[in-house]
Amino acid sequence: MSPRGKAPKAPSQSEPTIHDVARRAQVSKSLVSMVIRGGEGVSKQSQAAVLQAVKELNYRPNIIARSLVQRRTRMIGVLLPDLRNPFFSEVISGVQGRARELAFRILFKTGERQPELEEQAIQNLLELRVDGLILAAPRVEEQIIIDAGRWTPVVVLNYQISDDSSDSLSNDNIAGAALAVEHCANLGHRRIALIEGGSGRAAQTRREGYLRAMRRFGLADYIQTAEGAHTEEGGQRGARELLRTTPLPTAIFASNDLCAIGAMDCLEEAGLKVPEDISLVGYDNTTLAALRHISLTSVNQPGSEMGRTAVDRLSERIDNGRTKPLHDVLPPSLVVRSTTASPRDESRDSE
Amino acid sequence: MSPRGKAPKAPSQSEPTIHDVARRAQVSKSLVSMVIRGGEGVSKQSQAAVLQAVKELNYRPNIIARSLVQRRTRMIGVLLPDLRNPFFSEVISGVQGRARELAFRILFKTGERQPELEEQAIQNLLELRVDGLILAAPRVEEQIIIDAGRWTPVVVLNYQISDDSSDSLSNDNIAGAALAVEHCANLGHRRIALIEGGSGRAAQTRREGYLRAMRRFGLADYIQTAEGAHTEEGGQRGARELLRTTPLPTAIFASNDLCAIGAMDCLEEAGLKVPEDISLVGYDNTTLAALRHISLTSVNQPGSEMGRTAVDRLSERIDNGRTKPLHDVLPPSLVVRSTTASPRDESRDSE
DNA sequence: GTGAAAGCGCTAACAG
DNA sequence: CTGTTAGCGCTTTCAC
């Protein structure tokens, strides 16, 4: 829980403090403090003296000390499942960009999809007195999130929490899954299978969306799901499972892009052509899907924009004192590329 | 330079402090402090009392206060160019993993390949009193890095600095580029062109490696370079430039994977087949290159491993007091996949 | 405008 | 084993 207590030696002779600057500039500590923070109401003369002393001593304000007295750190904690999925790279890019604009710093952790690690990370971030927390696709128990929300502003991405202690910002996974199913159905597919994304909440919701949409389109009899995960390996596993069924599905909706790509590999290794023999839809519309060689039809989820908005939500609470919770649900959209087409033989499809 | 000074209202009634815990447990502050840090030499009884009070008050130690008095933060600053390139995602994954194991926290910034932003980020990290700094492929002036190195331990990735104030950890870009050239030459290529990676230091070194290798293999007359960048767009630009030349090169070495993928797109749009008409080699061996649909021959650079090692280097200085600088150069290796083959028509190749 | 004094929450000697 | 005493470097009243 606490860091190792070793510190064999001091780094060097101690760093200059505000006190040293004050002495050198022949002014008081408080004056130096004013100047450092972009002082107003300071005479040009003292200002110049301070600035010069700062330069000469190579003084750097100690933000830790400042944070202690101000009781704010201007740090935002960000917890992601991992960074192997480009979707989360995009999220954190957005977070980082907006954070810079609003003068926040990012403390960053990955939870590796393990609830215990996530919880530990959250506690750690809270102990560091972050001014706000962004939790992306958390797997931790809801109560932990609620408690965190009572302590500091929290924005949860892609999981609408049932409590009002935090803000949330979600992609409408139900609607997104429906878009995927609808697209396939419109192309004439009936045996539209799902490769699931594992036990994460987004994956569960997409599954639910798939089931509902299949029923709505009168395809309840064709519902078919395979276990998978939000990784390439998960996609391969799911595809292998589907390949063992007869008749084969003519379209597959994979729970995310990584999963879809894994499935695609597996299908093609088995000699099936995409989209001629089988159509494939992913989710997230990551940069991977957009690669010309992949060109995957995918449900769009604007990761970078979500990251930026998350920071804005935090800033509204931190800097503008908003207290009413906000729960945004972004409408997904479908980006059609080259992995979907009408089924080869429609008569065979009706068996 | 300094954060906005607004704080409209306190988050809630103030958080419990070590003092509150002490009162509640009927012991002294210092005893509480001991217990919190995994106390030794504390009676079972007081320990239990403290732990209970902690629980009841929902107390969380204030790491900021601790950092101030201990003069160490157990935070590591990480500066990356950006996260769109999966290579850097891998680096930071490695950093994050090892940091967790060694009880460090990660403060993370991107420099967006702009020296001014990088410098600002470094200063910011230093003001926060990070215990160490990892600078990946920095573009900032060398003097800034040297100054930072005098202030706190620094590990520079993929740029061997000419000064001994920091450690460095580089891939041997000269050797890596040579591997790419050699591979093509061995396949019978002579017109091996380079798409450059822009003004970054790694890109420059790879260029140098390309030039040297071409000469070494007696292919000096076939040297051909096109401007590009370490992005897909840069690769497309470079490929377009090369496509205007006659005769066309039979192989292209792109300065990194992203660049290679951009080039591949452009080539195929122009009706050329890879590798039948033209071979292509990338650099970094990112997850992108490994995708079955890309299957790009690429020079391997172990991003995740480099991230882990960077944290180790820092820890050696922070926790074990090492002072002698270490400059590691990792040998690259070539991963051959499906984008390289012998040139179609060797006679035509000799013009 | 400027300076002096009082902490922020915690740790680290050092006495009891 | 436990409590007391000083600060860490900075901001922030509040007098001058």
XYZ file of C-alpha atoms (C1' of nucleotides) in Angstrom:
734
model
C 0.000 0.000 0.000
C 2.740 2.462 0.847
C 5.949 2.925 -1.113
C 9.202 1.431 -0.033
C 10.749 3.582 2.590
C 14.264 3.599 1.250
C 16.116 6.727 0.260
C 19.806 5.996 0.502
C 20.945 9.516 -0.167
C 19.708 12.991 -0.838
C 19.836 13.788 -4.559
C 22.142 16.744 -4.092
C 22.448 19.802 -1.961
C 18.943 20.961 -1.448
C 16.971 22.848 -4.036
C 16.403 26.584 -3.729
C 13.178 27.569 -2.007
C 11.016 30.597 -2.149
C 12.892 31.775 0.866
C 16.207 31.769 -0.953
C 14.679 33.740 -3.772
C 13.263 36.272 -1.353
C 16.598 36.779 0.327
C 18.412 37.135 -2.942
C 15.882 39.602 -4.300
C 15.766 41.454 -1.020
C 12.024 41.083 -0.649
C 9.651 39.002 1.424
C 8.538 35.466 0.770
C 4.974 36.500 0.109
C 6.024 38.935 -2.555
C 7.925 36.212 -4.332
C 4.898 34.006 -4.124
C 2.745 36.662 -5.747
C 5.146 37.188 -8.593
C 5.507 33.477 -9.288
C 1.810 33.052 -9.734
C 1.618 35.846 -12.291
C 1.448 38.549 -9.710
C -0.947 41.455 -9.816
C -0.421 44.407 -7.623
C 3.335 44.119 -7.521
C 5.614 46.973 -8.450
C 7.559 46.558 -11.663
C 10.703 46.940 -9.724
C 10.199 44.152 -7.213
C 8.856 41.979 -9.959
C 12.026 42.367 -11.966
C 14.163 41.710 -8.915
C 12.280 38.524 -8.137
C 12.366 37.269 -11.685
C 16.065 37.802 -11.834
C 16.682 35.987 -8.587
C 14.546 33.118 -9.859
C 16.680 32.855 -12.946
C 19.948 33.106 -11.107
C 19.078 30.453 -8.602
C 17.358 28.272 -11.155
C 14.398 28.224 -8.845
C 11.385 26.034 -9.562
C 8.274 26.463 -7.441
C 7.461 23.350 -5.461
C 4.007 22.383 -6.594
C 3.749 19.771 -3.905
C 4.006 22.380 -1.185
C 1.573 24.585 -3.021
C -0.874 21.732 -3.356
C -0.691 21.018 0.331
C -1.680 24.484 1.380
C -4.196 25.058 -1.369
C -5.741 21.673 -0.909
C -5.898 21.170 -4.607
C -3.386 19.470 -6.823
C -4.586 20.323 -10.296
C -4.062 16.659 -11.036
C -6.583 14.375 -12.649
C -6.392 10.645 -12.191
C -7.134 8.522 -15.231
C -7.803 4.830 -15.020
C -7.954 2.784 -18.197
C -8.310 -0.958 -18.703
C -5.152 -1.033 -20.827
C -3.516 0.675 -23.746
C -3.289 -2.152 -26.231
C -6.738 -1.275 -27.490
C -6.306 1.827 -29.641
C -9.681 3.048 -28.501
C -8.215 3.842 -25.114
C -5.189 5.470 -26.669
C -7.603 7.804 -28.346
C -9.444 8.461 -25.118
C -6.293 9.366 -23.307
C -5.080 11.502 -26.167
C -8.247 13.511 -25.839
C -7.902 13.696 -22.081
C -4.323 14.789 -22.327
C -5.028 17.482 -24.882
C -7.881 19.048 -22.990
C -6.049 18.699 -19.693
C -3.193 20.707 -21.060
C -5.535 23.435 -22.185
C -7.101 23.621 -18.737
C -3.802 23.358 -16.870
C -4.425 19.933 -15.392
C -1.864 17.204 -15.059
C -2.623 13.580 -15.719
C -1.862 10.790 -13.305
C -2.353 7.664 -15.217
C -2.956 4.042 -14.318
C -4.075 0.890 -16.049
C -6.257 -1.649 -14.324
C -5.369 -4.550 -16.585
C -9.030 -5.505 -16.445
C -8.573 -6.764 -12.900
C -10.983 -5.342 -10.331
C -8.457 -5.582 -7.486
C -5.853 -3.659 -9.411
C -8.428 -1.085 -10.368
C -9.517 -0.601 -6.826
C -5.965 -0.263 -5.678
C -5.326 2.301 -8.385
C -8.353 4.327 -7.396
C -7.348 4.381 -3.739
C -3.877 5.369 -4.720
C -5.129 8.225 -6.850
C -7.388 9.398 -4.059
C -4.551 9.345 -1.551
C -2.674 11.584 -3.905
C -5.566 14.009 -3.671
C -6.313 14.223 -7.367
C -8.861 16.940 -8.086
C -10.868 14.578 -10.231
C -11.023 11.055 -11.549
C -11.791 9.628 -14.955
C -12.658 5.955 -14.918
C -12.834 4.341 -18.320
C -14.809 1.148 -18.590
C -14.226 0.244 -14.944
C -14.745 -3.306 -13.768
C -14.528 -2.496 -10.129
C -17.518 -2.865 -7.829
C -19.951 -0.031 -8.168
C -19.713 0.835 -4.492
C -16.060 1.738 -4.892
C -16.963 4.218 -7.591
C -19.723 5.693 -5.489
C -17.375 6.156 -2.555
C -14.804 7.783 -4.795
C -17.511 10.090 -6.101
C -18.211 11.315 -2.612
C -14.593 12.149 -2.139
C -13.796 13.899 -5.417
C -15.483 14.558 -8.779
C -15.637 11.429 -10.910
C -16.512 10.873 -14.545
C -17.244 7.317 -15.573
C -16.840 6.434 -19.213
C -18.983 3.817 -20.823
C -20.802 2.708 -17.789
C -23.777 4.532 -16.439
C -23.631 4.179 -12.745
C -26.896 3.868 -10.868
C -25.958 6.535 -8.405
C -25.745 10.288 -8.635
C -22.388 10.758 -6.987
C -20.584 10.907 -10.314
C -21.017 12.047 -13.891
C -21.073 9.583 -16.708
C -20.359 9.702 -20.373
C -21.358 6.733 -22.417
C -21.703 5.583 -25.866
C -25.157 4.128 -26.379
C -24.021 0.550 -26.685
C -27.552 -0.754 -27.078
C -28.182 1.507 -30.032
C -24.738 0.824 -31.434
C -25.240 -2.909 -31.408
C -28.605 -2.373 -33.047
C -26.957 -0.369 -35.803
C -24.655 -3.263 -36.533
C -27.477 -5.785 -36.614
C -29.684 -3.516 -38.675
C -26.973 -2.972 -41.228
C -26.502 -6.710 -41.674
C -30.233 -7.345 -41.767
C -30.682 -4.676 -44.403
C -28.062 -6.383 -46.502
C -30.194 -9.509 -46.367
C -28.459 -11.415 -43.607
C -30.404 -13.493 -41.169
C -27.845 -15.714 -39.488
C -26.093 -12.850 -37.770
C -23.906 -14.146 -34.966
C -22.293 -12.272 -32.113
C -18.809 -12.750 -30.779
C -19.055 -11.531 -27.226
C -16.602 -9.241 -25.560
C -16.262 -10.851 -22.177
C -17.483 -9.770 -18.800
C -16.899 -6.025 -19.092
C -19.953 -3.812 -18.827
C -19.748 -2.377 -22.324
C -19.500 -5.900 -23.693
C -22.527 -6.978 -21.716
C -24.535 -4.030 -22.941
C -23.581 -4.656 -26.539
C -24.693 -8.234 -26.098
C -28.008 -7.026 -24.771
C -28.325 -4.639 -27.706
C -27.615 -7.459 -30.120
C -30.259 -9.697 -28.569
C -32.893 -7.005 -28.552
C -32.183 -5.947 -32.101
C -32.310 -9.499 -33.392
C -35.728 -9.914 -31.839
C -36.920 -6.589 -33.109
C -35.968 -7.523 -36.642
C -37.757 -10.831 -36.320
C -34.505 -12.751 -36.259
C -34.907 -14.246 -32.810
C -34.538 -17.738 -34.241
C -31.177 -16.878 -35.701
C -29.638 -15.609 -32.521
C -26.233 -17.173 -32.045
C -23.503 -16.094 -29.708
C -19.951 -17.225 -29.143
C -17.700 -16.459 -26.241
C -14.900 -14.061 -26.898
C -13.097 -11.085 -25.453
C -12.134 -7.554 -26.373
C -8.827 -8.756 -27.762
C -7.646 -10.306 -30.997
C -7.234 -13.597 -29.265
C -10.813 -13.368 -28.053
C -11.984 -12.784 -31.595
C -10.125 -15.810 -32.846
C -11.585 -17.936 -30.126
C -15.092 -16.758 -30.918
C -14.647 -17.298 -34.631
C -13.339 -20.811 -34.106
C -16.403 -21.599 -32.076
C -18.708 -20.242 -34.761
C -16.888 -22.166 -37.462
C -17.894 -25.389 -35.801
C -21.620 -24.674 -36.316
C -23.786 -25.651 -39.277
C -25.023 -23.798 -41.095
C -22.420 -21.122 -40.685
C -23.589 -17.624 -39.877
C -23.418 -15.296 -42.866
C -22.555 -12.277 -40.788
C -20.689 -11.728 -37.551
C -20.912 -8.807 -35.205
C -17.821 -8.673 -33.032
C -17.954 -6.830 -29.741
C -15.078 -4.534 -30.655
C -12.570 -3.900 -33.414
C -9.760 -5.894 -31.903
C -12.111 -8.808 -31.571
C -13.297 -8.377 -35.157
C -9.767 -8.375 -36.461
C -8.975 -11.556 -34.594
C -12.088 -13.107 -36.059
C -11.154 -11.969 -39.528
C -7.772 -13.630 -39.272
C -9.337 -16.839 -38.141
C -11.987 -16.848 -40.850
C -9.514 -16.233 -43.609
C -7.177 -18.873 -42.325
C -10.131 -21.232 -42.575
C -10.438 -20.273 -46.220
C -13.459 -18.039 -45.934
C -13.468 -14.706 -47.677
C -14.678 -11.521 -46.030
C -17.144 -10.160 -47.030
C -17.941 -12.582 -49.859
C -18.485 -15.601 -47.665
C -19.138 -13.864 -44.423
C -19.671 -10.272 -43.370
C -18.033 -8.739 -40.336
C -18.823 -5.697 -38.224
C -16.707 -4.315 -35.405
C -17.218 -1.717 -32.712
C -15.284 1.423 -31.733
C -14.187 2.494 -35.185
C -10.589 2.666 -34.054
C -7.724 3.692 -36.282
C -7.231 -0.016 -36.907
C -10.599 -0.326 -38.599
C -9.751 2.601 -40.818
C -6.530 1.073 -42.117
C -7.011 0.439 -45.775
C -5.881 -3.149 -45.395
C -8.413 -3.852 -42.746
C -11.183 -1.533 -43.853
C -13.541 -2.856 -41.248
C -17.156 -1.782 -41.050
C -17.493 -0.574 -37.485
C -19.747 1.257 -35.078
C -18.195 4.603 -34.319
C -17.419 5.739 -30.837
C -15.520 9.032 -30.631
C -12.779 8.174 -28.159
C -10.780 11.336 -28.318
C -13.882 13.487 -28.039
C -15.063 11.487 -25.066
C -11.731 12.073 -23.394
C -11.956 15.795 -23.942
C -15.501 15.968 -22.679
C -14.626 13.986 -19.595
C -12.071 16.601 -18.636
C -14.628 19.321 -19.284
C -17.103 17.628 -16.967
C -14.477 17.516 -14.263
C -13.521 21.115 -14.803
C -17.148 22.190 -14.493
C -17.217 20.713 -11.020
C -13.708 21.724 -9.996
C -13.576 25.221 -11.432
C -17.203 26.215 -11.795
C -18.771 24.513 -8.850
C -21.361 22.481 -10.686
C -22.901 19.908 -8.375
C -25.789 18.473 -10.365
C -24.729 15.177 -11.949
C -24.655 14.903 -15.709
C -25.191 11.672 -17.573
C -24.436 12.011 -21.253
C -25.217 9.306 -23.725
C -23.664 9.802 -27.108
C -25.440 8.418 -30.141
C -23.272 5.955 -32.064
C -23.060 5.886 -35.827
C -22.085 3.228 -38.293
C -19.097 3.522 -40.566
C -19.516 1.186 -43.488
C -16.352 -0.096 -45.068
C -15.360 -3.223 -46.958
C -16.119 -6.086 -44.637
C -19.863 -6.174 -45.137
C -21.880 -7.231 -48.181
C -25.017 -9.118 -49.014
C -24.904 -12.840 -48.360
C -23.669 -14.863 -51.288
C -26.630 -17.144 -51.689
C -29.906 -15.977 -50.272
C -31.847 -19.149 -50.975
C -29.377 -21.207 -49.004
C -29.757 -18.739 -46.222
C -33.378 -19.703 -45.676
C -32.310 -23.333 -45.581
C 2.948 28.547 -16.151
C 0.883 28.300 -13.017
C -2.627 26.871 -12.772
C -5.696 28.992 -12.640
C -6.257 30.181 -9.131
C -9.995 29.592 -8.934
C -11.620 27.374 -6.366
C -15.222 28.502 -5.865
C -15.949 26.191 -3.018
C -14.409 23.560 -0.847
C -15.347 20.063 -2.035
C -16.994 19.136 1.235
C -16.347 19.447 4.907
C -12.686 18.794 5.215
C -11.229 15.343 5.012
C -10.088 13.521 8.127
C -6.425 13.929 8.965
C -3.971 11.857 10.865
C -4.824 14.025 13.819
C -8.472 13.021 13.764
C -7.490 9.395 13.617
C -5.154 9.816 16.558
C -7.831 11.444 18.653
C -10.352 8.825 17.796
C -7.982 5.981 18.548
C -6.745 7.700 21.689
C -3.141 7.651 20.587
C -0.600 10.103 19.257
C -0.192 11.285 15.713
C 3.166 9.631 15.312
C 1.802 6.294 16.327
C -0.842 6.575 13.680
C 1.790 7.494 11.161
C 3.781 4.389 12.023
C 0.816 2.112 11.684
C -0.207 3.586 8.329
C 3.155 2.867 6.832
C 3.016 -0.754 7.895
C 4.286 -0.058 11.324
C 6.889 -2.085 13.130
C 7.318 -1.780 16.807
C 3.707 -0.992 17.543
C 1.676 -2.926 20.052
C -1.088 -5.091 18.645
C -3.543 -3.210 20.698
C -2.778 0.291 19.481
C -2.485 -1.017 15.970
C -5.988 -2.392 16.107
C -7.317 0.807 17.592
C -5.720 2.865 14.848
C -6.908 0.592 12.083
C -10.402 0.765 13.392
C -10.391 4.516 13.612
C -9.055 4.676 10.070
C -11.931 2.571 8.886
C -14.557 4.454 10.825
C -13.413 7.835 9.621
C -12.733 6.604 6.109
C -9.307 8.101 6.461
C -6.905 8.214 3.519
C -3.317 9.285 4.122
C -2.452 12.490 2.323
C 0.410 11.558 0.054
C 0.979 15.168 -0.854
C 1.812 16.042 2.722
C 3.978 12.989 3.022
C 5.818 13.889 -0.179
C 6.490 17.353 1.108
C 8.207 16.220 4.243
C 9.990 13.257 2.716
C 11.099 15.248 -0.243
C 10.220 12.414 -2.560
C 7.010 11.868 -4.393
C 7.369 8.361 -5.733
C 6.146 9.809 -9.005
C 7.801 9.341 -12.358
C 7.204 11.769 -15.185
C 6.830 10.283 -18.633
C 6.994 12.364 -21.767
C 6.026 10.816 -25.078
C 5.685 12.367 -28.521
C 2.113 11.104 -28.805
C 0.047 7.988 -28.405
C -1.244 7.471 -31.907
C 1.845 5.464 -32.722
C 1.348 2.065 -31.102
C 5.038 1.874 -30.403
C 4.636 4.472 -27.699
C 1.581 2.745 -26.320
C 3.774 -0.259 -25.835
C 6.467 1.789 -24.183
C 4.062 3.269 -21.709
C 2.458 -0.087 -21.049
C 5.853 -1.357 -20.050
C 6.532 1.703 -17.937
C 3.193 1.441 -16.233
C 3.601 -2.242 -15.445
C 7.037 -1.929 -13.953
C 6.089 1.255 -12.127
C 3.287 -0.550 -10.403
C 5.639 -3.289 -9.307
C 8.045 -0.767 -7.836
C 5.329 1.405 -6.284
C 5.833 4.381 -8.552
C 3.077 6.507 -9.982
C 3.108 7.798 -13.516
C 2.623 11.419 -14.433
C 2.147 11.446 -18.109
C 2.429 14.071 -20.821
C 2.603 14.176 -24.575
C 4.748 16.669 -26.385
C 2.887 16.474 -29.699
C 6.294 16.583 -31.375
C 6.597 20.269 -30.542
C 9.773 21.271 -28.713
C 8.071 24.128 -26.867
C 5.363 21.866 -25.525
C 7.941 19.310 -24.541
C 9.981 21.836 -22.665
C 6.918 23.120 -20.890
C 5.965 19.574 -19.945
C 9.427 18.864 -18.562
C 9.410 22.010 -16.453
C 5.977 21.162 -15.208
C 7.038 17.681 -14.222
C 10.084 19.038 -12.455
C 8.005 21.554 -10.523
C 5.927 18.654 -9.334
C 9.083 17.138 -7.960
C 8.891 13.850 -9.795
C 11.513 11.413 -8.563
C 12.549 10.644 -12.106
C 11.862 11.413 -15.715
C 11.509 9.248 -18.794
C 11.822 11.127 -22.041
C 10.874 9.165 -25.124
C 12.240 10.377 -28.412
C 12.492 13.970 -27.215
C 12.782 16.797 -29.716
C 13.630 19.391 -27.170
C 17.024 21.068 -27.110
C 19.662 18.889 -25.573
C 20.528 21.510 -22.984
C 17.056 21.218 -21.477
C 17.575 17.511 -20.986
C 20.972 18.067 -19.440
C 19.550 20.596 -16.991
C 16.744 18.230 -16.078
C 19.311 15.514 -15.516
C 21.073 17.640 -12.947
C 17.833 18.102 -11.095
C 16.496 14.553 -11.056
C 17.328 11.170 -12.594
C 16.482 11.070 -16.292
C 16.308 8.235 -18.778
C 16.218 9.196 -22.417
C 14.784 6.702 -24.853
C 16.047 6.459 -28.377
C 18.419 9.314 -28.257
C 21.857 8.995 -26.849
C 22.619 12.272 -25.285
C 26.177 13.547 -25.473
C 26.306 14.296 -21.778
C 26.577 12.121 -18.730
C 23.843 13.704 -16.672
C 21.279 11.136 -17.738
C 20.928 7.489 -18.653
C 19.896 6.471 -22.106
C 18.295 3.462 -23.651
C 18.292 3.228 -27.369
C 17.575 0.928 -30.127
C 20.535 0.781 -32.480
C 18.857 2.610 -35.312
C 21.939 2.480 -37.495
C 22.085 -1.282 -37.234
C 18.328 -1.572 -37.604
C 18.280 0.367 -40.824
C 21.163 -1.761 -42.050
C 19.156 -4.911 -41.322
C 16.353 -3.606 -43.490
C 18.670 -2.732 -46.348
C 20.562 -5.969 -46.045
C 17.381 -7.996 -46.147
C 16.289 -6.300 -49.356
C 19.724 -6.566 -50.901
C 19.861 -10.264 -50.109
C 16.553 -10.704 -51.870
C 18.177 -9.214 -54.968
C 16.967 -5.657 -54.735
C 19.172 -2.805 -55.775
C 16.853 0.144 -56.124
C 16.026 0.305 -52.422
C 14.476 3.646 -51.561
C 13.965 5.257 -48.185
C 10.914 7.128 -47.009
C 12.229 9.391 -44.306
C 10.637 9.915 -40.948
C 10.980 13.626 -40.547
C 13.182 15.666 -38.276
C 13.079 13.502 -35.154
C 16.375 12.095 -33.967
C 15.488 8.445 -34.467
C 14.390 9.227 -38.005
C 17.642 11.012 -38.711
C 19.656 8.125 -37.393
C 17.729 5.598 -39.440
C 18.396 7.715 -42.481
C 22.073 7.702 -41.689
C 21.944 3.934 -41.233
C 20.242 3.541 -44.585
C 22.842 5.643 -46.356
C 25.745 3.829 -44.793
C 24.298 0.414 -45.481
C 23.566 1.232 -49.100
C 27.178 2.236 -49.554
C 28.458 -0.774 -47.727
C 26.494 -3.072 -50.014
C 27.826 -1.276 -53.068
C 24.453 0.275 -53.788
C 25.510 3.884 -53.415
C 24.331 4.644 -56.935
C 20.844 3.459 -56.059
C 20.366 5.647 -53.030
C 17.021 7.372 -53.246
C 15.173 9.133 -50.469
C 11.771 10.725 -50.225
C 10.488 13.045 -47.576
C 7.982 11.626 -45.172
C 7.085 11.490 -41.526
C 6.435 8.955 -38.800
C 2.736 8.930 -39.631
C 0.547 7.239 -42.200
C 0.123 10.499 -43.990
C 3.879 10.894 -44.139
C 4.181 7.463 -45.683
C 1.642 8.295 -48.326
C 3.425 11.493 -49.137
C 6.740 9.701 -49.449
C 5.282 6.961 -51.612
C 3.658 9.452 -53.937
C 7.000 11.121 -54.388
C 8.693 7.836 -55.172
C 5.978 6.869 -57.636
C 6.903 9.828 -59.775
C 10.408 8.502 -60.397
C 11.563 6.266 -63.222
C 12.526 3.577 -62.904
C 10.578 2.844 -59.798
C 12.399 1.470 -56.781
C 11.802 -2.250 -56.274
C 11.932 -2.003 -52.510
C 11.091 0.667 -49.986
C 12.346 1.021 -46.454
C 9.965 3.205 -44.472
C 11.219 4.925 -41.367
C 8.565 3.356 -39.155
C 5.542 1.076 -39.333
C 2.958 3.820 -39.529
C 4.868 5.325 -42.397
C 5.139 1.934 -44.101
C 1.426 1.361 -43.827
C 0.690 4.735 -45.347
C 3.071 3.909 -48.153
C 1.444 0.528 -48.677
C -1.954 2.129 -49.043
C -0.643 4.574 -51.584
C 1.185 1.933 -53.595
C -1.812 -0.335 -53.794
C -4.072 2.505 -54.764
C -1.668 3.136 -57.604
C -2.178 -0.459 -58.683
C 1.097 -1.861 -57.465
C 1.136 -5.111 -55.553
C 3.170 -5.603 -52.422
C 5.464 -7.526 -52.434
C 5.136 -8.718 -56.034
C 5.791 -5.328 -57.604
C 7.515 -3.679 -54.739
C 8.815 -4.794 -51.365
C 8.263 -2.849 -48.187
C 10.006 -2.855 -44.817
C 8.914 -0.929 -41.745
C 10.485 -0.184 -38.399
C 9.346 -0.779 -34.800
C 7.539 -4.058 -35.316
C 4.429 -2.681 -33.689
C 1.274 -4.656 -33.184
C 0.101 -3.112 -36.445
C 2.828 -4.830 -38.411
C 1.869 -8.129 -36.838
C -1.764 -7.925 -37.919
C -2.356 -10.695 -40.379
C -3.848 -8.310 -42.880
C -0.838 -6.071 -42.804
C 1.851 -8.647 -42.146
C 4.584 -6.108 -42.568
C 8.243 -7.042 -42.529
C 9.667 -4.791 -39.873
C 12.695 -4.098 -37.740
C 11.894 -5.039 -34.186
C 12.224 -2.643 -31.323
C 10.910 -3.961 -28.001
C 8.819 -1.035 -26.787
C 7.319 -2.598 -23.725
C 10.650 -3.986 -22.617
C 12.279 -0.612 -23.098
C 9.613 0.964 -20.923
C 10.219 -1.549 -18.177
C 13.953 -1.117 -18.320
C 13.631 2.651 -18.218
C 11.808 2.387 -14.898
C 14.479 0.014 -13.626
C 17.208 2.486 -14.523
C 15.379 5.167 -12.598
C 14.839 2.907 -9.640
C 18.523 2.063 -9.536
C 19.297 5.723 -9.045
C 16.363 6.542 -6.785
C 16.345 3.479 -4.564
C 19.853 2.105 -4.865
C 21.863 5.255 -5.250
C 23.579 4.436 -8.511
C 25.302 7.514 -9.899
C 27.328 6.229 -12.823
C 25.424 6.870 -16.060
C 24.343 3.912 -18.130
C 23.902 4.022 -21.860
C 22.276 0.913 -23.216
C 22.004 0.203 -26.881
C 19.721 -2.655 -27.744
C 20.427 -4.684 -30.838
C 17.513 -4.644 -33.273
C 16.332 -7.703 -35.124
C 14.380 -8.186 -38.293
C 10.975 -9.793 -38.398
C 10.289 -11.024 -41.879
C 6.662 -11.184 -42.908
C 4.776 -10.926 -46.164
C 5.706 -7.566 -47.597
C 9.128 -8.484 -48.895
C 10.095 -10.741 -51.771
C 12.613 -10.892 -54.582
C 12.120 -8.312 -57.301
C 9.844 -9.483 -60.090
C 12.171 -9.000 -63.014
C 15.839 -8.866 -62.254
C 16.932 -8.015 -65.752
C 14.787 -4.919 -65.749
C 16.261 -4.039 -62.450
C 19.712 -3.614 -63.973
C 18.217 -1.371 -66.595
C 2.556 47.689 -2.153
C 4.892 44.975 1.198
C 6.160 42.003 5.301
C 5.209 38.892 9.441
C 2.912 35.133 11.223
C 0.183 31.060 11.075
C -0.628 27.011 9.349
C -1.674 22.903 5.239
C -1.033 17.211 6.911
C 2.481 14.684 7.553
C 7.165 12.554 9.184
C 11.205 12.287 11.944
C 14.073 12.835 15.575
C 14.212 12.732 20.355
C 12.734 12.401 24.888
C 9.948 9.976 28.315
C 6.631 1.514 23.127
C 4.562 6.265 23.075
C 4.133 11.368 22.980
C 6.308 15.940 21.990
C 8.591 18.989 19.078
C 10.031 20.798 14.816
C 9.735 21.609 10.562
C 8.929 20.240 4.758
C 7.913 24.876 1.103
C 4.369 27.280 0.201
C 0.012 30.458 0.491
C -2.708 33.453 2.948
C -4.793 36.516 6.088
C -3.842 40.657 8.251
C -1.429 44.455 9.808
C 1.920 48.051 8.386
